[in-house]
Amino acid sequence: MTVVLPEIIDRTLCQKLDHDDPLAALRDRFDVDDDVIYLDGNSLGRVPRATRARVDELVGHEWARGLVRGWTESAWMDSPHRVGAKLALLLGAAEDEVLVTDSTSVCLFKLLGAALRAHPERPVILTEHDNFPTDLYVAGGVAALLDGREVCAVARSQLHDALDDRVCALLLTHVDFRTGEQHDMRALTSAAHDAGALTIWDLSHSAGAVWLDLRAAGADLATGCGYKYLNGGPGAPAYMFVARALQAELTNPIPGWLGHASPFTFEEAYRPAPGMRGWMTGSPPVLAIAALEQAVDILLAADMAQLAEKSARLTELFIRLSDARLARFGFELATPRDASRRGAQVSLRHHLGYPIVRALIAHNVIADFRDPDLCRFGLAPLYTRYVDVWDAVERIVDVMDGATYARPEYAERGYIT
Ligand SMILES: *Cc1c(COP(=O)(O)O)cnc(C)c1O
């Protein structure tokens, strides 16, 4: 994907880009505070306006009046599948291949456990050192439960060479949470298949931000987070994808009553339900799924190709402005310049990144910091405007010029996002 922006960029151009943006109206579907420039939708997405009313209705009517009847009369029991089918449209999956459930970490456990159990002759989970820590921790935990299994974590450049006949699953995060670099899903999936391995893609920084087509890529298994670009709310449930061809071959390693073929006959022995129902474990978080559904409905109103193109243009704009105006302060670009190789974030390295991000937050530009020196700017395409990028860079320049970041209160370490 090549992104062409004019030679000269000014605020008027950014306003024009917003004016011409086919997705501009979708911003109005979020509860937006115009004083704050929010560039952290890659950590926690914004609140859809519809979410409040929906949660209110669910609590005040379906639950308060319907009581236990809500499970059937308000279709609570079906919600993991209904919202999974909607998400499938964003992922390029079939509607019976996606389930909303658990957290990403627990979904990873289930997928890895299923893959390892199905292929005892292949003892290795292959991943990269820089994968998101939860992926590494869960992989280590699953391997430790099964005799002779191990996690092999290599540098990104070594992945192809490390794919051999001992590898059961290649576990990768599609868009890197630190640098925003995007893997070539199709090429890596095909290399894994040539080696006889399955792929497990973590899509936490991809769905709702970049173009995805799991079927075209031949992906086997995937999971991802509901509270980042999907805007499902803090701690929103995750989703899980199991390609149809594998649904009968792999089995859920946490069999629970709601994954049973007949949960309400309370049988002593476990019999898995067919398809994605068999990947359920316990009761679905109905309130949280209702919130997620409102957010997914907004994404479904967007054209995915337009959304991916807007991510590419917003990040291109940020990179161009950063080259022109931020490089002189010592910021270095950590994100690929090739738009097809990045997600919807731009990361800049700076050895004083922590106090800089603290100072930016105090000046109402909400970004975040990741060790050791990365300032992350998430440009969620549903609600971030081109003028937001312009104004954010303007404020970064102000903070650096005024050296506000050098104030002692910004140097103090603590949790920030
Ligand atoms: C945010 C994130 C997660 C989140 O995991 P949860 O268990 O849902 O909190 C997982 N993987 C990656 C790559 C992430 O960025």
PDB file of C-alpha atoms and ligand atoms in Angstrom, residues 42-43 102-108 131-135 173-177 202-205 223-228 235-238 376, ligand 1:
ATOM      1  CA  ASN A  42      -4.425   0.888  20.956  1.00  0.00           C
ATOM      2  CA  SER A  43      -4.496   0.404  24.724  1.00  0.00           C
ATOM      3  CA  ASP A 102     -12.545 -15.256  28.020  1.00  0.00           C
ATOM      4  CA  SER A 103      -9.510 -12.970  27.802  1.00  0.00           C
ATOM      5  CA  THR A 104      -6.892 -13.127  25.055  1.00  0.00           C
ATOM      6  CA  SER A 105      -4.533 -14.825  27.511  1.00  0.00           C
ATOM      7  CA  VAL A 106      -7.012 -17.605  28.264  1.00  0.00           C
ATOM      8  CA  CYS A 107      -7.887 -18.001  24.576  1.00  0.00           C
ATOM      9  CA  LEU A 108      -4.171 -18.412  23.860  1.00  0.00           C
ATOM     10  CA  ASN A 131       6.150 -11.140  21.309  1.00  0.00           C
ATOM     11  CA  PHE A 132       3.705  -9.608  23.799  1.00  0.00           C
ATOM     12  CA  PRO A 133       4.636 -10.975  27.228  1.00  0.00           C
ATOM     13  CA  THR A 134       1.297 -12.659  27.895  1.00  0.00           C
ATOM     14  CA  ASP A 135       1.819 -14.767  24.753  1.00  0.00           C
ATOM     15  CA  THR A 173       1.352 -11.255  17.210  1.00  0.00           C
ATOM     16  CA  HIS A 174       0.385  -9.880  13.821  1.00  0.00           C
ATOM     17  CA  VAL A 175       1.052  -6.198  14.636  1.00  0.00           C
ATOM     18  CA  ASP A 176       3.818  -5.669  17.177  1.00  0.00           C
ATOM     19  CA  PHE A 177       2.669  -3.775  20.258  1.00  0.00           C
ATOM     20  CA  ASP A 202      -2.672 -12.761  18.090  1.00  0.00           C
ATOM     21  CA  LEU A 203      -4.699 -10.001  16.429  1.00  0.00           C
ATOM     22  CA  SER A 204      -4.926  -7.643  19.419  1.00  0.00           C
ATOM     23  CA  HIS A 205      -3.429  -4.718  17.471  1.00  0.00           C
ATOM     24  CA  THR A 223      -7.380 -14.674  19.049  1.00  0.00           C
ATOM     25  CA  GLY A 224      -7.413 -11.001  19.971  1.00  0.00           C
ATOM     26  CA  CYS A 225      -8.412  -8.381  22.387  1.00  0.00           C
ATOM     27  CA  GLY A 226     -11.825  -6.677  22.671  1.00  0.00           C
ATOM     28  CA  TYR A 227     -10.821  -3.492  24.474  1.00  0.00           C
ATOM     29  CA  LYS A 228      -8.294  -1.907  22.088  1.00  0.00           C
ATOM     30  CA  GLY A 235     -11.407  -5.781  30.252  1.00  0.00           C
ATOM     31  CA  ALA A 236     -13.783  -6.561  27.364  1.00  0.00           C
ATOM     32  CA  PRO A 237     -13.860 -10.251  26.447  1.00  0.00           C
ATOM     33  CA  ALA A 238     -11.572 -11.535  23.718  1.00  0.00           C
ATOM     34  CA  ARG A 376       3.563   5.116  21.335  1.00  0.00           C
TER      35      ARG A 376
HETATM   36  C1  LIG B   1      -3.381  -6.274  24.846  1.00  0.00           C
HETATM   37  C2  LIG B   1      -2.863  -7.560  24.370  1.00  0.00           C
HETATM   38  C3  LIG B   1      -3.315  -8.749  24.919  1.00  0.00           C
HETATM   39  C4  LIG B   1      -4.317  -8.699  26.026  1.00  0.00           C
HETATM   40  O1  LIG B   1      -4.557  -9.881  26.642  1.00  0.00           O
HETATM   41  P1  LIG B   1      -5.792 -10.035  27.663  1.00  0.00           P
HETATM   42  O2  LIG B   1      -5.539 -11.339  28.258  1.00  0.00           O
HETATM   43  O3  LIG B   1      -7.043  -9.973  26.837  1.00  0.00           O
HETATM   44  O4  LIG B   1      -5.723  -8.887  28.615  1.00  0.00           O
HETATM   45  C5  LIG B   1      -2.841  -9.939  24.404  1.00  0.00           C
HETATM   46  N1  LIG B   1      -1.952  -9.941  23.389  1.00  0.00           N
HETATM   47  C6  LIG B   1      -1.483  -8.803  22.845  1.00  0.00           C
HETATM   48  C7  LIG B   1      -0.534  -8.843  21.701  1.00  0.00           C
HETATM   49  C8  LIG B   1      -1.926  -7.577  23.328  1.00  0.00           C
HETATM   50  O5  LIG B   1      -1.467  -6.460  22.807  1.00  0.00           O
END
